[in-house]
Each structure stands twice: as C-alpha cells, then as structure tokens.
Amino acid sequence: MSYVDEIYAKVVEQNPGEAEFHQAVKEVLDSLKLVIDANEEKYRKMALLERLVEPERIVSFRVPWVDDKGQVQVNKGYRVQFNSAIGPYKGGLRFHPSVNQGILKFLGFEQVFKNSLTGLPIGGGKGGSNFDPKGKSDREVMAFCQSFMTELSKYIGADQDVPAGDIGVGAREIGFLYGQYKRMTGLYEGVLTGKGLNYGGSLVRTQATGYGLVYILDEMLRKNGKDLSGKTVVVSGSGNVAIYATEKAQQLGAKVVALSDSNGYIYDKDGIRLDVVKEIKEVRRGRIKEYADTVSSAVYTEGKGIWNVACDIALPCATQNELNLEDAKALKSNGCFAVAEGANMPSTREATDFFLENGMLFMPGKAANAGGVATSALEMSQNSQRLSWTFAEVDAKLKDIMVNIFAKADDAAKRYGVDGNYVAGANIAGFEKVVDAMMAQGIV
Ligand code: NDP
C-alpha cells in the first residue's frame, strides 16, 4: 500500500465518526500523491504525514451561561491548534449547532494549507461551539461569549493563537470576546482579528473574504481568456462572505441573480439589490425570504435548489457539502462554466471531480477564500506596529495576495503535469511550504 493510502486508512480508523475530516484529508492526500511518492522514503522515516494529519493540540471545554429566563445553559467549546510550523495558529471561530470536533478538525486542517498559500507567517487552527446565536438576545450572546472566552483566554495570545470570525461569529461576537479577553488578561493586544475599527480592527477585513474570492475568480477567468463583465452569477448564503462577494462581482460588471440562507433562496431577474440584503441581514438579522417582500422582481423559493438557477458562474458561500454531484450536473447543463468556493469545502468530492472532469474552471475554497485570513494577518501586522493602513492600501495588498495565490496554484499544477487543476495546485503549493518548515524544525 502506498504511504498516502496507508495514512488515509489510519485517519479513518483512528478518527471514527469524523466524516468531514476524512473527506478533507482524502482530498489533500490524493492531490499530494505525486509529491509524496517522489520523496516517500524520506517522508516515511520522518513520519511526516502522520504528523501532518494529527493536530498539535485540541482544547475542549464546558461553556455555561445564563439565558434571559434565568435558566443555565451549557454548550461545548473547542479550539483545534492544528499546525504551527510557519507561524502562530490562525483561524476562525464558528458558532453553529452543527459544530463538533470533527468539523473543526476538517476546518483546521484546511486552514493549514490555506494560510500557507497566503505567503504570510501564520499556522493553522480553528475553533468554536455548538452554540446557536440565531434568535438569542444581545445579552445572551454576550453572556455566552464571556463564558467561552474565560476558558479560551488560557490558550491564545497575539504570538500564540489568534482566532477570528466564521459562521455565526461577526463583529458583535468578536467585540464581546475581545472585551472579555482584555478583562481576563489585562492585555490590549491583537489576540483576535475582525475587531471593530475603533479598537484595532483593519479596514477591508469585513469585505476581505468576499472581495478576495472575486479577485481570484477574476484572475482565473482572465488567465483562461474570459472575464466577469456581463456574466450571470449565483451566490449561495447571504452572510459575510456572500454579501461581499456579491458586492465585488457587481462592481466588476457581473449580474448576481440569486442568494440563499438555510431556509431557501431568492431569485431576482433584475439583479440583486445589495442595499436591501444588507438591511435584512446586517441590520435586522432577518431571513432572506424578506427580500421578496420588498423587491417586486424577486421570487422566493423555500428549501434547497439554488443550483438549479441558470448562471455562468457559481459561488458557493454558505457551508460545507452544500453542492453535490446532482447540483454540479445541473449547473453544467444550465451553462455554468466556472465555480469558485467562498465557503470551506462547499462542494462534495463527487461534485469537485465532476467540475474537473468536465473542463469547468474550478477554484477550491482553500485558495479562493484565503483573502479573509490574509487580511486578518494584515490586521495582526498593523496591531504589532500600532498602525492603521488606509482602505486602498489594504485592498491593494489583498488583491496582490489573491493574484499570487492563483499564480502559486497554477504553477504547482503545471509543475506536476496537471495544468488547470487548481485543486491539486493549491494543495501542493500549500503543502510545500509547511513541509519545508516541518522538516527544518526537527521532530516536533
Ligand atoms: P455567516 O454566518 O456570516 O453566514 C453564513 C451563511 O451561510 C448564512 O446565510 C447561513 O444561513 C448560511 N448557512 C450556514 N450554515 C448553513 C447550512 N447548514 N445550510 C444552509 N445554509 C447555511 O458566515 P460566513 O459568511 O462568515 O461564512 C460562510 C462560509 O465561508 C463558511 O464556510 C466559512 O467557513 C467560510 N469562510 C468564512 C470566512 C470569513 O472571513 N468570514 C473566511 C473563509 C471562509 P442561515 O443564516 O440561515 O444560517
């Protein structure tokens, strides 16, 4: 059995019930086969893959808090510190009822390669809780965040582990978490990113993942003789990533016609009015359905089905495994020629293979959504230097980073004879830097 297959079998055996983690490891290992086979003896001796697939540390803790009725609630909290070979752990916190250790391990594993691809000195981590902020009052969210941070604060620090937002963790949650960290430690340091602008946050961080997604999409299209102008785009989700992907796609001349949330999707033949979406989602924390109550050209459909909407380009920006083989076939048969992932692992393995086998342009999440963490690393730099850069400065750096990520993925794919396969390219390019650092640092 090859080294890669042997390690995958071990991962499945030793991490039972963690399907998303298995899926993420398999995708990366499959892409790395060529690289690993060429260095098998050296890597085996150093147990390189065994170390790569095992988190350096997982902290799991109880999060008790009191709801508005005076009832004590208890949630699970986690931080997965996956790999610090190239820098302090960096990765978001997710608050969603579906969160468990396996999901956070998949996200932490992906984060290692993503952070490497940005070219910045950040290792990979991820954390979160099965707490659901939806329907909670601000006071309840604060009580939860304070309890969560009381425990987490023991394990993080500006040069150790720097969490950020993810699903269910936006500006409000980061503010409560930061306040509690400061209170617990007495330190005013850049321990979290995505902070408010008046207490150490960076301009463009809010927009970064969505804007970055469209910058790399644009680069991929241009390098393949196409462009965004006049194209019809479908975006899933209507949270942070989806909103700012829509904004940048519109700025570059595309027409975004659909958005969704976990209840259903809207289709607006005239193009999405983002001012209406922002008012519903960012101000009122409402449901996407309300868009169709305000905009007469829009239709709301309950349930899944957004991938049946005809488009040239699809941007899945909601959650893992939201786009399966059937969806991929529907996209292709309706004329879609490019897919770029704003979410982490939104396409199932079968869907990803379908895109690649059918000549569609496909940019995987670990490259396409790296703009968020890259801008977080820029926030860390500004915090350490006690500086704040202008919107234009950060935006230019973000664009540069995304163009560079494309170049790295493209180059690695070409070097290994799989030109145009940006899944393999991103995995290989991300892996090379981490592995060089791990080999140099000895058995740790
Ligand atoms: P938000 O919480 O702001 O928005 C998430 C959106 O996805 C909401 O519209 C939500 O709908 C929808 N969604 C979440 N879970 C599900 C589900 N199980 N089924 C259907 N829809 C769902 O999160 P973000 O926009 O920040 O994150 C979206 C994706 O992007 C995630 O995969 C995240 O890991 C990834 N990402 C985010 C980054 C960031 O900087 N924020 C950076 C890199 C990646 P509803 O409101 O109904 O739950």
Short mmCIF file of C-alpha atoms and ligand atoms in Angstrom, two decimals:
data_model
loop_
_atom_site.label_atom_id
_atom_site.label_comp_id
_atom_site.label_asym_id
_atom_site.label_seq_id
_atom_site.Cartn_x
_atom_site.Cartn_y
_atom_site.Cartn_z
CA MET A 1 0.00 0.00 0.00
CA SER A 2 1.36 3.49 -0.81
CA TYR A 3 2.29 5.80 2.09
CA VAL A 4 -0.60 8.13 1.22
CA ASP A 5 -3.20 5.32 1.19
CA GLU A 6 -1.82 3.88 4.40
CA ILE A 7 -2.14 7.24 6.18
CA TYR A 8 -5.67 7.79 4.92
CA ALA A 9 -6.70 4.34 6.21
CA LYS A 10 -5.20 5.22 9.61
CA VAL A 11 -7.02 8.56 9.72
CA VAL A 12 -10.35 6.83 9.13
CA GLU A 13 -9.61 4.17 11.72
CA GLN A 14 -8.27 6.50 14.39
CA ASN A 15 -10.82 9.32 13.99
CA PRO A 16 -14.14 7.47 13.90
CA GLY A 17 -17.29 9.39 13.03
CA GLU A 18 -15.42 12.44 11.71
CA ALA A 19 -16.65 12.25 8.10
CA GLU A 20 -15.81 15.83 7.12
CA PHE A 21 -12.27 15.44 8.48
CA HIS A 22 -11.80 12.22 6.48
CA GLN A 23 -13.11 13.99 3.37
CA ALA A 24 -10.72 16.95 3.72
CA VAL A 25 -7.71 14.70 4.41
CA LYS A 26 -8.54 12.47 1.44
CA GLU A 27 -8.75 15.37 -0.96
CA VAL A 28 -5.41 16.76 0.14
CA LEU A 29 -3.62 13.40 0.21
CA ASP A 30 -4.94 12.42 -3.22
CA SER A 31 -3.51 15.64 -4.65
CA LEU A 32 -0.20 15.08 -2.92
CA LYS A 33 0.38 11.56 -4.20
CA LEU A 34 2.85 12.67 -6.87
CA VAL A 35 4.86 14.79 -4.44
CA ILE A 36 4.85 12.19 -1.68
CA ASP A 37 5.69 9.27 -3.95
CA ALA A 38 8.78 11.14 -5.16
CA ASN A 39 10.01 11.56 -1.55
CA GLU A 40 8.42 8.53 0.06
CA GLU A 41 11.43 7.14 1.91
CA LYS A 42 12.42 10.48 3.47
CA TYR A 43 8.87 11.39 4.50
CA ARG A 44 8.10 7.93 5.89
CA LYS A 45 11.20 7.96 8.07
CA MET A 46 10.21 11.36 9.45
CA ALA A 47 6.56 10.24 9.86
CA LEU A 48 5.73 13.43 8.04
CA LEU A 49 2.16 12.56 7.05
CA GLU A 50 1.36 11.09 10.47
CA ARG A 51 2.36 14.46 11.96
CA LEU A 52 0.57 16.46 9.28
CA VAL A 53 -2.83 14.83 9.93
CA GLU A 54 -2.65 14.96 13.74
CA PRO A 55 -3.47 18.32 15.38
CA GLU A 56 -0.73 19.61 17.68
CA ARG A 57 -3.38 20.14 20.34
CA ILE A 58 -7.16 20.18 20.82
CA VAL A 59 -8.68 22.01 23.75
CA SER A 60 -12.28 21.20 24.57
CA PHE A 61 -14.23 22.82 27.36
CA ARG A 62 -17.61 23.44 29.02
CA VAL A 63 -19.32 26.78 28.36
CA PRO A 64 -22.03 27.50 30.96
CA TRP A 65 -24.11 30.68 30.64
CA VAL A 66 -27.47 32.05 31.82
CA ASP A 67 -30.29 32.76 29.34
CA ASP A 68 -32.85 35.59 29.59
CA LYS A 69 -35.23 33.40 31.59
CA GLY A 70 -32.59 32.76 34.25
CA GLN A 71 -32.04 29.19 33.03
CA VAL A 72 -28.47 27.93 32.95
CA GLN A 73 -27.41 26.61 29.53
CA VAL A 74 -24.32 24.56 28.75
CA ASN A 75 -22.54 24.39 25.40
CA LYS A 76 -19.37 22.71 24.16
CA GLY A 77 -16.35 24.87 23.30
CA TYR A 78 -13.25 23.88 21.29
CA ARG A 79 -10.01 25.16 19.87
CA VAL A 80 -8.10 22.95 17.46
CA GLN A 81 -4.46 24.09 17.22
CA PHE A 82 -3.52 22.15 14.14
CA ASN A 83 -0.10 23.20 12.91
CA SER A 84 2.27 25.99 13.95
CA ALA A 85 5.19 25.20 11.62
CA ILE A 86 5.02 28.53 9.79
CA GLY A 87 3.50 30.84 12.41
CA PRO A 88 1.08 31.21 15.33
CA TYR A 89 -2.20 29.29 14.95
CA LYS A 90 -4.71 31.35 12.99
CA GLY A 91 -8.28 30.52 12.01
CA GLY A 92 -11.85 31.42 12.79
CA LEU A 93 -14.36 30.57 15.49
CA ARG A 94 -17.64 29.07 14.34
CA PHE A 95 -20.82 29.25 16.44
CA HIS A 96 -23.41 26.93 14.89
CA PRO A 97 -25.46 24.00 16.26
CA SER A 98 -23.71 21.63 13.80
CA VAL A 99 -20.24 22.29 15.29
CA ASN A 100 -18.40 19.26 16.66
CA GLN A 101 -14.77 18.22 16.94
CA GLY A 102 -14.68 16.52 13.52
CA ILE A 103 -15.96 19.62 11.71
CA LEU A 104 -13.40 21.81 13.46
CA LYS A 105 -10.62 19.34 12.62
CA PHE A 106 -11.59 19.46 8.94
CA LEU A 107 -11.62 23.26 9.05
CA GLY A 108 -8.31 23.41 10.97
CA PHE A 109 -6.65 21.01 8.53
CA GLU A 110 -7.79 23.07 5.53
CA GLN A 111 -6.63 26.22 7.28
CA VAL A 112 -3.03 24.98 7.49
CA PHE A 113 -2.70 24.84 3.69
CA LYS A 114 -4.78 27.97 3.11
CA ASN A 115 -2.64 30.03 5.46
CA SER A 116 0.49 28.70 3.83
CA LEU A 117 -0.81 29.75 0.40
CA THR A 118 -1.24 33.37 1.53
CA GLY A 119 2.55 33.61 1.86
CA LEU A 120 2.12 35.13 5.34
CA PRO A 121 3.61 33.72 8.56
CA ILE A 122 0.51 32.05 10.03
CA GLY A 123 -0.10 28.49 11.16
CA GLY A 124 -3.49 26.77 11.10
CA GLY A 125 -6.22 26.45 13.73
CA LYS A 126 -9.98 26.60 14.12
CA GLY A 127 -12.43 26.70 17.00
CA GLY A 128 -15.98 27.28 18.00
CA SER A 129 -19.04 25.99 19.74
CA ASN A 130 -22.37 24.30 19.11
CA PHE A 131 -23.99 27.49 20.45
CA ASP A 132 -26.57 28.98 18.05
CA PRO A 133 -26.59 32.80 18.11
CA LYS A 134 -29.76 32.81 15.98
CA GLY A 135 -32.77 34.06 17.94
CA LYS A 136 -30.69 34.97 21.02
CA SER A 137 -30.77 38.44 22.58
CA ASP A 138 -27.62 40.58 22.60
CA ARG A 139 -27.33 39.94 26.34
CA GLU A 140 -27.48 36.19 25.84
CA VAL A 141 -24.84 36.33 23.11
CA MET A 142 -22.64 38.45 25.41
CA ALA A 143 -23.08 36.03 28.32
CA PHE A 144 -22.12 33.13 26.10
CA CYS A 145 -19.10 34.93 24.58
CA GLN A 146 -17.81 35.95 28.01
CA SER A 147 -18.01 32.41 29.32
CA PHE A 148 -16.42 31.00 26.15
CA MET A 149 -13.52 33.46 26.34
CA THR A 150 -12.98 32.95 30.07
CA GLU A 151 -11.77 29.46 29.19
CA LEU A 152 -10.28 30.11 25.74
CA SER A 153 -8.14 33.01 27.00
CA LYS A 154 -5.81 30.50 28.69
CA TYR A 155 -4.75 29.06 25.35
CA ILE A 156 -4.48 32.04 22.97
CA GLY A 157 -2.31 35.14 22.58
CA ALA A 158 -1.05 37.57 19.94
CA ASP A 159 2.06 35.45 19.27
CA GLN A 160 0.45 32.11 20.08
CA ASP A 161 -3.01 31.70 18.58
CA VAL A 162 -5.14 34.43 17.02
CA PRO A 163 -8.80 33.47 16.35
CA ALA A 164 -11.18 35.38 14.05
CA GLY A 165 -14.83 35.10 12.95
CA ASP A 166 -16.55 32.42 10.88
CA ILE A 167 -20.17 31.26 10.62
CA GLY A 168 -22.16 32.87 13.44
CA VAL A 169 -19.24 34.98 14.63
CA GLY A 170 -19.26 38.54 13.28
CA ALA A 171 -18.41 42.00 14.60
CA ARG A 172 -20.79 41.74 17.59
CA GLU A 173 -19.35 38.44 18.83
CA ILE A 174 -15.71 39.49 18.24
CA GLY A 175 -16.39 42.64 20.31
CA PHE A 176 -17.75 40.66 23.28
CA LEU A 177 -14.93 38.11 23.04
CA TYR A 178 -12.27 40.82 22.87
CA GLY A 179 -13.70 42.71 25.85
CA GLN A 180 -13.59 39.57 27.96
CA TYR A 181 -10.04 38.65 26.85
CA LYS A 182 -8.84 42.11 27.89
CA ARG A 183 -10.62 41.81 31.21
CA MET A 184 -9.19 38.34 31.91
CA THR A 185 -5.59 39.08 30.94
CA GLY A 186 -5.15 42.84 31.27
CA LEU A 187 -3.60 42.82 27.81
CA TYR A 188 -4.58 45.14 24.96
CA GLU A 189 -3.10 43.06 22.16
CA GLY A 190 -4.02 41.75 18.74
CA VAL A 191 -5.33 38.43 20.02
CA LEU A 192 -8.41 38.41 17.76
CA THR A 193 -8.91 39.72 14.24
CA GLY A 194 -12.08 41.13 12.75
CA LYS A 195 -12.15 43.72 15.55
CA GLY A 196 -14.10 46.98 15.28
CA LEU A 197 -12.28 49.82 13.53
CA ASN A 198 -12.05 51.93 16.68
CA TYR A 199 -10.30 49.22 18.72
CA GLY A 200 -7.64 47.77 16.45
CA GLY A 201 -9.60 46.38 13.51
CA SER A 202 -8.41 46.66 9.93
CA LEU A 203 -10.22 48.33 7.07
CA VAL A 204 -11.32 45.77 4.42
CA ARG A 205 -11.44 42.86 6.93
CA THR A 206 -15.26 42.78 6.72
CA GLN A 207 -15.16 42.67 2.94
CA ALA A 208 -11.96 40.61 2.60
CA THR A 209 -13.18 37.05 2.06
CA GLY A 210 -15.85 38.00 -0.46
CA TYR A 211 -13.68 40.55 -2.28
CA GLY A 212 -10.72 38.14 -2.29
CA LEU A 213 -12.92 35.42 -3.76
CA VAL A 214 -13.87 37.64 -6.68
CA TYR A 215 -10.29 38.86 -7.17
CA ILE A 216 -9.03 35.31 -7.60
CA LEU A 217 -12.05 34.37 -9.72
CA ASP A 218 -11.32 37.34 -11.99
CA GLU A 219 -7.67 36.28 -12.27
CA MET A 220 -8.63 32.68 -13.09
CA LEU A 221 -11.08 33.88 -15.75
CA ARG A 222 -8.60 36.29 -17.31
CA LYS A 223 -5.83 33.70 -17.41
CA ASN A 224 -8.29 31.46 -19.26
CA GLY A 225 -9.31 34.11 -21.77
CA LYS A 226 -12.61 35.07 -20.12
CA ASP A 227 -13.88 37.86 -17.86
CA LEU A 228 -16.60 38.73 -15.39
CA SER A 229 -18.23 41.55 -17.27
CA GLY A 230 -21.85 40.84 -18.16
CA LYS A 231 -21.79 37.35 -16.61
CA THR A 232 -24.68 35.96 -14.58
CA VAL A 233 -23.62 34.81 -11.13
CA VAL A 234 -25.35 32.72 -8.46
CA VAL A 235 -24.09 33.08 -4.88
CA SER A 236 -25.27 30.81 -2.08
CA GLY A 237 -25.57 32.04 1.50
CA SER A 238 -26.28 35.64 2.48
CA GLY A 239 -23.79 36.10 5.29
CA ASN A 240 -20.48 37.92 5.40
CA VAL A 241 -18.78 36.11 2.53
CA ALA A 242 -21.82 36.02 0.23
CA ILE A 243 -22.65 39.72 0.68
CA TYR A 244 -19.16 40.99 -0.14
CA ALA A 245 -18.64 38.52 -2.97
CA THR A 246 -21.85 39.90 -4.46
CA GLU A 247 -20.67 43.48 -3.94
CA LYS A 248 -17.33 42.95 -5.70
CA ALA A 249 -18.84 40.86 -8.52
CA GLN A 250 -21.31 43.66 -9.17
CA GLN A 251 -18.53 46.26 -9.11
CA LEU A 252 -16.69 44.25 -11.77
CA GLY A 253 -19.74 44.23 -14.03
CA ALA A 254 -21.37 40.87 -13.26
CA LYS A 255 -25.07 40.39 -12.55
CA VAL A 256 -25.75 38.42 -9.37
CA VAL A 257 -29.25 36.93 -9.56
CA ALA A 258 -29.59 34.65 -6.51
CA LEU A 259 -28.71 34.42 -2.82
CA SER A 260 -29.87 32.00 -0.11
CA ASP A 261 -29.93 31.11 3.56
CA SER A 262 -30.65 27.83 5.32
CA ASN A 263 -34.39 28.23 4.69
CA GLY A 264 -34.47 28.95 0.95
CA TYR A 265 -33.28 31.18 -1.87
CA ILE A 266 -34.27 34.32 -3.74
CA TYR A 267 -34.03 34.83 -7.49
CA ASP A 268 -34.08 38.39 -8.81
CA LYS A 269 -34.05 38.55 -12.61
CA ASP A 270 -33.06 42.24 -12.45
CA GLY A 271 -30.01 41.57 -10.30
CA ILE A 272 -29.77 41.53 -6.51
CA ARG A 273 -30.18 44.86 -4.70
CA LEU A 274 -27.48 44.61 -2.09
CA ASP A 275 -28.71 47.60 -0.05
CA VAL A 276 -31.87 45.59 0.65
CA VAL A 277 -29.92 42.44 1.54
CA LYS A 278 -27.60 44.36 3.91
CA GLU A 279 -30.57 45.94 5.68
CA ILE A 280 -32.18 42.50 6.17
CA LYS A 281 -29.04 40.56 7.11
CA GLU A 282 -26.61 43.04 8.67
CA VAL A 283 -29.06 45.37 10.40
CA ARG A 284 -32.18 43.34 11.24
CA ARG A 285 -30.63 39.82 11.31
CA GLY A 286 -33.68 38.69 9.29
CA ARG A 287 -34.31 35.95 6.73
CA ILE A 288 -33.54 36.15 3.00
CA LYS A 289 -37.23 35.49 2.30
CA GLU A 290 -37.95 39.09 3.36
CA TYR A 291 -36.13 40.32 0.23
CA ALA A 292 -39.03 39.17 -1.95
CA ASP A 293 -41.46 41.15 0.25
CA THR A 294 -39.57 44.35 -0.63
CA VAL A 295 -38.38 43.81 -4.21
CA SER A 296 -41.13 43.00 -6.72
CA SER A 297 -38.83 41.48 -9.36
CA ALA A 298 -37.75 38.77 -6.89
CA VAL A 299 -39.17 35.32 -6.23
CA TYR A 300 -38.51 33.32 -3.07
CA THR A 301 -38.30 29.52 -3.13
CA GLU A 302 -38.34 27.53 0.09
CA GLY A 303 -35.69 24.84 0.54
CA LYS A 304 -32.59 23.88 -1.42
CA GLY A 305 -32.46 24.31 -5.19
CA ILE A 306 -30.36 27.41 -5.74
CA TRP A 307 -28.00 25.44 -8.01
CA ASN A 308 -30.85 24.92 -10.49
CA VAL A 309 -30.81 28.64 -11.26
CA ALA A 310 -29.14 29.18 -14.64
CA CYS A 311 -25.82 31.06 -14.43
CA ASP A 312 -22.37 31.42 -15.98
CA ILE A 313 -20.56 31.38 -12.64
CA ALA A 314 -21.42 29.81 -9.27
CA LEU A 315 -20.00 30.98 -5.95
CA PRO A 316 -20.96 28.66 -3.06
CA CYS A 317 -20.56 30.83 0.06
CA ALA A 318 -22.68 29.11 2.76
CA THR A 319 -21.29 25.92 4.28
CA GLN A 320 -19.60 22.54 3.75
CA ASN A 321 -21.10 19.98 1.35
CA GLU A 322 -23.86 22.31 0.18
CA LEU A 323 -23.26 21.44 -3.50
CA ASN A 324 -23.45 17.78 -4.52
CA LEU A 325 -23.00 15.85 -7.78
CA GLU A 326 -26.58 16.42 -8.85
CA ASP A 327 -26.16 20.18 -8.29
CA ALA A 328 -22.89 20.14 -10.24
CA LYS A 329 -24.64 18.44 -13.18
CA ALA A 330 -27.49 20.96 -13.04
CA LEU A 331 -25.03 23.85 -13.10
CA LYS A 332 -23.19 22.43 -16.10
CA SER A 333 -26.31 21.67 -18.08
CA ASN A 334 -27.56 25.23 -17.50
CA GLY A 335 -24.36 26.69 -18.96
CA CYS A 336 -22.22 27.35 -15.88
CA PHE A 337 -18.51 27.29 -16.79
CA ALA A 338 -16.77 28.45 -13.58
CA VAL A 339 -17.10 27.76 -9.86
CA ALA A 340 -15.11 29.40 -7.06
CA GLU A 341 -15.67 28.40 -3.44
CA GLY A 342 -16.22 31.16 -0.88
CA ALA A 343 -17.18 28.64 1.80
CA ASN A 344 -14.90 25.89 3.12
CA MET A 345 -15.37 22.60 1.23
CA PRO A 346 -18.88 23.52 -0.05
CA SER A 347 -18.61 21.05 -2.95
CA THR A 348 -18.69 17.34 -2.22
CA ARG A 349 -15.83 15.28 -3.58
CA GLU A 350 -18.06 13.93 -6.36
CA ALA A 351 -19.07 17.46 -7.37
CA THR A 352 -15.43 18.61 -7.39
CA ASP A 353 -14.41 15.66 -9.57
CA PHE A 354 -17.30 16.40 -11.93
CA PHE A 355 -16.18 20.02 -12.37
CA LEU A 356 -12.61 18.96 -13.11
CA GLU A 357 -13.55 16.09 -15.41
CA ASN A 358 -15.91 18.31 -17.39
CA GLY A 359 -13.44 21.07 -18.11
CA MET A 360 -15.08 23.65 -15.88
CA LEU A 361 -12.87 26.25 -14.20
CA PHE A 362 -12.83 25.43 -10.51
CA MET A 363 -11.06 27.24 -7.67
CA PRO A 364 -11.23 25.40 -4.32
CA GLY A 365 -12.01 27.16 -1.04
CA LYS A 366 -8.57 26.92 0.48
CA ALA A 367 -7.26 29.18 -2.29
CA ALA A 368 -10.41 31.12 -3.14
CA ASN A 369 -11.46 32.19 0.36
CA ALA A 370 -7.97 32.87 1.72
CA GLY A 371 -8.50 36.63 1.45
CA GLY A 372 -10.18 36.68 4.87
CA VAL A 373 -7.32 35.14 6.77
CA ALA A 374 -4.77 37.07 4.71
CA THR A 375 -6.39 40.35 5.72
CA SER A 376 -6.52 39.09 9.29
CA ALA A 377 -2.75 38.64 9.10
CA LEU A 378 -2.53 42.22 7.82
CA GLU A 379 -4.59 43.26 10.85
CA MET A 380 -2.04 41.46 13.07
CA SER A 381 0.81 43.37 11.40
CA GLN A 382 -0.94 46.70 11.92
CA ASN A 383 -1.64 45.82 15.57
CA SER A 384 2.01 44.96 16.26
CA GLN A 385 3.18 48.16 14.63
CA ARG A 386 0.39 50.25 16.25
CA LEU A 387 -0.54 51.49 12.76
CA SER A 388 -3.60 51.52 10.59
CA TRP A 389 -3.41 51.40 6.85
CA THR A 390 -5.98 53.04 4.55
CA PHE A 391 -8.75 51.09 2.80
CA ALA A 392 -6.94 51.45 -0.53
CA GLU A 393 -3.64 50.18 0.94
CA VAL A 394 -5.21 47.06 2.47
CA ASP A 395 -7.37 46.41 -0.60
CA ALA A 396 -4.31 46.60 -2.86
CA LYS A 397 -2.40 44.16 -0.64
CA LEU A 398 -5.40 41.79 -0.61
CA LYS A 399 -5.64 41.86 -4.39
CA ASP A 400 -1.93 41.22 -4.70
CA ILE A 401 -2.15 38.25 -2.34
CA MET A 402 -5.06 36.70 -4.27
CA VAL A 403 -3.29 37.12 -7.61
CA ASN A 404 -0.22 35.49 -6.05
CA ILE A 405 -2.26 32.58 -4.70
CA PHE A 406 -3.59 31.99 -8.19
CA ALA A 407 -0.05 32.05 -9.57
CA LYS A 408 1.16 29.55 -6.94
CA ALA A 409 -1.70 27.11 -7.55
CA ASP A 410 -1.33 27.47 -11.30
CA ASP A 411 2.43 26.98 -11.17
CA ALA A 412 2.28 23.90 -8.92
CA ALA A 413 -0.35 22.32 -11.17
CA LYS A 414 1.85 22.91 -14.20
CA ARG A 415 4.99 21.59 -12.45
CA TYR A 416 3.23 18.32 -11.65
CA GLY A 417 1.65 17.91 -15.07
CA VAL A 418 -1.96 18.66 -14.09
CA ASP A 419 -2.32 22.03 -15.76
CA GLY A 420 -5.59 23.78 -14.88
CA ASN A 421 -6.28 21.55 -11.87
CA TYR A 422 -6.22 24.24 -9.19
CA VAL A 423 -7.32 21.74 -6.52
CA ALA A 424 -4.08 19.81 -6.90
CA GLY A 425 -2.12 23.02 -7.44
CA ALA A 426 -3.40 24.68 -4.25
CA ASN A 427 -2.85 21.56 -2.16
CA ILE A 428 0.67 21.04 -3.46
CA ALA A 429 1.74 24.69 -3.15
CA GLY A 430 0.30 24.95 0.38
CA PHE A 431 1.93 21.67 1.40
CA GLU A 432 5.42 22.51 0.12
CA LYS A 433 5.96 25.48 2.43
CA VAL A 434 4.56 23.76 5.54
CA VAL A 435 6.58 20.63 4.93
CA ASP A 436 9.83 22.51 4.39
CA ALA A 437 9.29 24.24 7.73
CA MET A 438 8.37 20.99 9.49
CA MET A 439 11.42 19.18 8.13
CA ALA A 440 13.69 22.06 9.16
CA GLN A 441 12.30 22.15 12.72
CA GLY A 442 13.02 18.50 13.53
CA ILE A 443 10.75 16.03 15.27
CA VAL A 444 8.12 18.23 16.86
P1 NDP B 1 -22.16 33.84 8.16
O1 NDP B 1 -22.57 33.30 9.44
O2 NDP B 1 -21.98 35.31 8.01
O3 NDP B 1 -23.16 33.38 7.00
C1 NDP B 1 -23.36 32.03 6.71
C2 NDP B 1 -24.40 31.92 5.62
O4 NDP B 1 -24.48 30.58 5.20
C3 NDP B 1 -25.78 32.31 6.09
O5 NDP B 1 -26.53 32.81 5.02
C4 NDP B 1 -26.33 30.97 6.57
O6 NDP B 1 -27.76 30.88 6.58
C5 NDP B 1 -25.75 30.03 5.55
N1 NDP B 1 -25.59 28.71 6.17
C6 NDP B 1 -24.82 28.40 7.24
N2 NDP B 1 -24.96 27.12 7.57
C7 NDP B 1 -25.82 26.60 6.68
C8 NDP B 1 -26.34 25.31 6.47
N3 NDP B 1 -26.01 24.29 7.27
N4 NDP B 1 -27.19 25.14 5.41
C9 NDP B 1 -27.53 26.16 4.61
N5 NDP B 1 -27.06 27.42 4.77
C10 NDP B 1 -26.22 27.62 5.77
O7 NDP B 1 -20.80 33.07 7.77
P2 NDP B 1 -19.68 33.48 6.74
O8 NDP B 1 -20.26 34.17 5.57
O9 NDP B 1 -18.58 34.11 7.50
O10 NDP B 1 -19.14 32.03 6.30
C11 NDP B 1 -19.65 31.31 5.18
C12 NDP B 1 -18.64 30.27 4.73
O11 NDP B 1 -17.40 30.93 4.39
C13 NDP B 1 -18.25 29.22 5.78
O12 NDP B 1 -17.98 28.01 5.13
C14 NDP B 1 -16.96 29.77 6.37
O13 NDP B 1 -16.15 28.77 6.94
C15 NDP B 1 -16.33 30.35 5.11
N6 NDP B 1 -15.28 31.35 5.34
C16 NDP B 1 -15.55 32.50 6.02
C17 NDP B 1 -14.57 33.44 6.20
C18 NDP B 1 -14.83 34.76 6.83
O14 NDP B 1 -13.93 35.61 6.80
N7 NDP B 1 -16.00 35.02 7.39
C19 NDP B 1 -13.18 33.19 5.74
C20 NDP B 1 -13.02 31.98 4.97
C21 NDP B 1 -14.05 31.10 4.81
P3 NDP B 1 -28.56 30.96 7.96
O15 NDP B 1 -28.48 32.39 8.39
O16 NDP B 1 -29.92 30.50 7.62
O17 NDP B 1 -27.84 30.03 8.91
#
